[in-house]
Backbone as numpy.savetxt, mean C-alpha at the origin, in Angstrom:
# Nx Ny Nz CAx CAy CAz Cx Cy Cz
-8.44 3.61 7.81 -8.04 2.18 7.72 -8.72 1.58 8.50
-9.17 1.93 9.41 -10.26 1.21 10.30 -11.45 0.69 9.69
-11.81 1.23 8.74 -13.24 1.05 7.72 -12.47 -0.46 6.72
-11.30 -0.12 6.14 -10.80 -1.06 5.38 -10.16 -2.61 5.75
-10.06 -2.06 6.76 -8.75 -3.20 7.59 -9.65 -3.56 9.16
-10.81 -3.40 9.34 -11.20 -3.45 11.03 -10.18 -3.42 12.00
-9.93 -4.33 12.89 -9.07 -4.51 13.79 -7.67 -5.07 13.39
-7.67 -5.29 12.20 -6.28 -5.52 11.30 -5.47 -4.27 11.35
-6.16 -2.82 11.44 -5.69 -1.72 11.47 -4.60 -1.32 12.40
-4.92 -2.09 13.61 -4.09 -2.26 14.60 -2.45 -2.30 14.60
-2.61 -3.66 13.36 -1.65 -4.29 13.27 -0.44 -3.71 12.50
-1.17 -2.94 11.28 -1.05 -2.15 10.30 -0.12 -0.90 10.83
-0.86 -0.28 11.82 -0.60 0.96 12.37 0.52 0.68 13.64
0.84 -0.16 13.78 1.62 -0.35 14.97 2.91 0.55 15.12
3.27 0.87 16.37 4.17 1.91 16.29 4.29 3.07 15.51
3.20 3.38 14.83 2.99 4.73 14.11 2.42 5.72 15.03
3.72 6.69 14.72 3.21 7.90 15.78 2.53 9.11 15.00
2.75 8.91 13.65 2.63 10.01 13.17 2.59 9.45 11.32
2.04 10.47 10.70 1.74 10.01 9.22 2.86 10.08 8.21
4.03 10.50 9.05 5.39 10.65 8.14 5.69 8.97 8.58
5.64 8.32 9.58 6.03 6.92 10.29 5.07 6.01 8.93
4.41 6.44 8.03 3.62 5.44 7.45 4.13 5.46 6.08
5.42 6.05 5.71 6.39 6.50 4.51 5.84 7.15 3.59
6.14 6.38 1.94 5.64 7.21 0.97 4.33 7.22 0.63
3.92 8.20 0.33 2.19 8.14 -0.18 2.48 8.21 -1.46
1.92 6.85 -2.29 1.73 6.68 -3.30 0.54 7.37 -4.51
-0.27 7.93 -3.32 -1.45 8.64 -3.73 -2.70 7.75 -3.44
-3.67 8.75 -3.62 -5.10 8.38 -2.46 -4.73 8.12 -1.47
-4.24 8.20 -0.44 -3.82 7.87 0.90 -3.29 6.73 0.66
-2.74 6.05 -0.03 -2.22 4.88 -0.41 -0.58 4.69 0.45
-0.40 4.59 1.77 0.98 4.98 2.48 1.86 3.40 2.16
3.32 3.69 1.89 4.15 2.30 2.07 3.60 1.37 2.97
3.77 2.01 4.29 3.25 0.93 5.49 2.05 -0.23 5.06
0.96 0.60 4.53 -0.34 0.05 3.94 0.29 -1.44 2.69
1.04 -1.02 1.94 1.57 -1.44 0.58 2.27 -2.86 1.09
3.22 -2.51 2.15 4.14 -3.43 2.82 3.15 -4.73 3.41
2.15 -4.02 4.12 1.53 -5.26 4.65 0.81 -5.68 3.37
0.18 -5.34 2.96 -0.78 -5.90 1.54 0.01 -7.21 0.94
1.64 -6.66 0.81 2.48 -7.54 -0.18 2.85 -8.65 0.79
3.17 -8.25 2.14 3.60 -9.58 3.16 2.32 -10.68 3.83
1.33 -10.08 3.85 0.13 -10.75 4.40 -1.05 -11.07 3.43
-1.14 -10.19 2.60 -2.39 -10.41 1.45 -2.07 -11.05 0.04
-0.74 -11.14 0.04 0.35 -11.75 -1.09 0.01 -10.97 -2.56
-0.12 -9.59 -2.16 -0.27 -8.93 -3.59 1.03 -8.43 -3.86
1.14 -8.47 -5.58 2.35 -8.76 -6.03 2.73 -7.80 -6.85
1.22 -7.14 -7.37 1.58 -6.09 -8.73 0.60 -5.10 -8.25
0.98 -3.80 -8.86 -0.10 -2.39 -8.60 -1.10 -2.88 -8.78
-1.64 -3.42 -10.16 -3.03 -3.66 -10.00 -3.83 -4.67 -9.31
-2.66 -5.75 -8.36 -3.46 -6.43 -7.60 -4.21 -5.60 -6.51
-3.03 -4.41 -6.00 -3.30 -3.83 -4.76 -4.52 -2.94 -5.22
-4.25 -2.06 -6.35 -5.19 -0.89 -6.68 -6.60 -1.40 -6.90
-6.77 -2.33 -7.45 -8.30 -2.80 -7.97 -8.81 -4.02 -7.13
-7.98 -4.86 -6.47 -8.49 -6.22 -5.80 -8.41 -6.02 -4.07
-7.66 -5.43 -3.98 -7.00 -5.27 -2.47 -8.00 -3.77 -2.02
-7.64 -3.00 -2.53 -8.31 -1.44 -2.01 -9.27 -0.83 -2.71
-9.36 -1.27 -3.92 -10.23 -0.34 -5.00 -9.70 0.87 -5.23
-8.59 1.31 -5.11 -8.28 2.59 -5.42 -7.51 2.80 -6.90
-7.60 2.36 -7.92 -7.74 2.00 -9.19 -7.73 3.43 -9.63
-9.35 3.62 -9.71 -9.83 4.95 -10.24 -9.55 6.18 -9.60
-8.61 6.10 -8.71 -7.91 7.57 -8.15 -6.46 7.51 -8.33
-5.86 6.76 -8.90 -4.61 6.89 -9.46 -4.29 7.01 -10.96
-3.71 8.22 -10.92 -3.03 8.59 -12.29 -2.18 7.53 -12.56
-1.82 7.56 -14.07 -0.88 6.80 -14.66 0.70 6.83 -13.84
0.67 8.08 -13.38 2.08 8.25 -12.95 2.46 7.43 -11.51
1.14 7.79 -10.81 1.23 7.07 -9.32 0.87 5.73 -9.33
0.79 4.98 -10.98 0.45 3.42 -10.91 2.05 3.18 -10.88
2.78 4.09 -11.98 3.97 3.68 -12.26 4.41 3.60 -10.95
4.89 4.77 -10.21 5.42 4.83 -9.02 5.06 3.48 -8.02
3.90 3.08 -7.73 3.65 1.94 -6.94 4.54 0.82 -7.68
4.75 0.60 -8.96 4.59 -0.66 -9.64 6.47 -0.30 -9.63
7.16 0.79 -9.46 8.23 0.54 -9.32 8.70 0.24 -7.91
8.12 0.47 -6.91 8.44 0.08 -5.70 8.47 -0.90 -5.66
7.17 -1.50 -6.07 6.89 -3.15 -5.79 8.27 -4.15 -6.72
8.37 -3.18 -7.69 9.73 -4.41 -8.41 11.05 -4.34 -7.70
11.27 -3.09 -7.09 12.43 -2.75 -6.24 12.24 -3.53 -5.02
10.79 -3.67 -4.51 11.13 -4.74 -3.25 11.29 -6.16 -3.29
10.60 -6.37 -4.98 10.90 -7.71 -4.83 12.25 -8.34 -5.02
12.96 -7.16 -5.94 14.51 -7.55 -6.19 15.66 -7.81 -4.94
14.84 -6.91 -3.85 15.61 -6.73 -3.12 15.69 -8.03 -1.83
14.08 -8.59 -2.05 14.04 -9.42 -1.35 14.46 -11.10 -1.66
């Protein structure tokens, strides 16, 4: 995460002691904690926004993984 976020990685990883603290892995090492950060601080709203504009992980995600991420984002918006 250091390469992608620089010093902001410390903010994203705050209070993280193990990979389990990162939450669910949606694919290609994209974890819930990073997704939540992108939604809260970078105003990312869709899987496409996260995968293509914010992280460039779109090529590495299967259709099933994109669907899982989309479902999570939809549920998160509904809960807010």
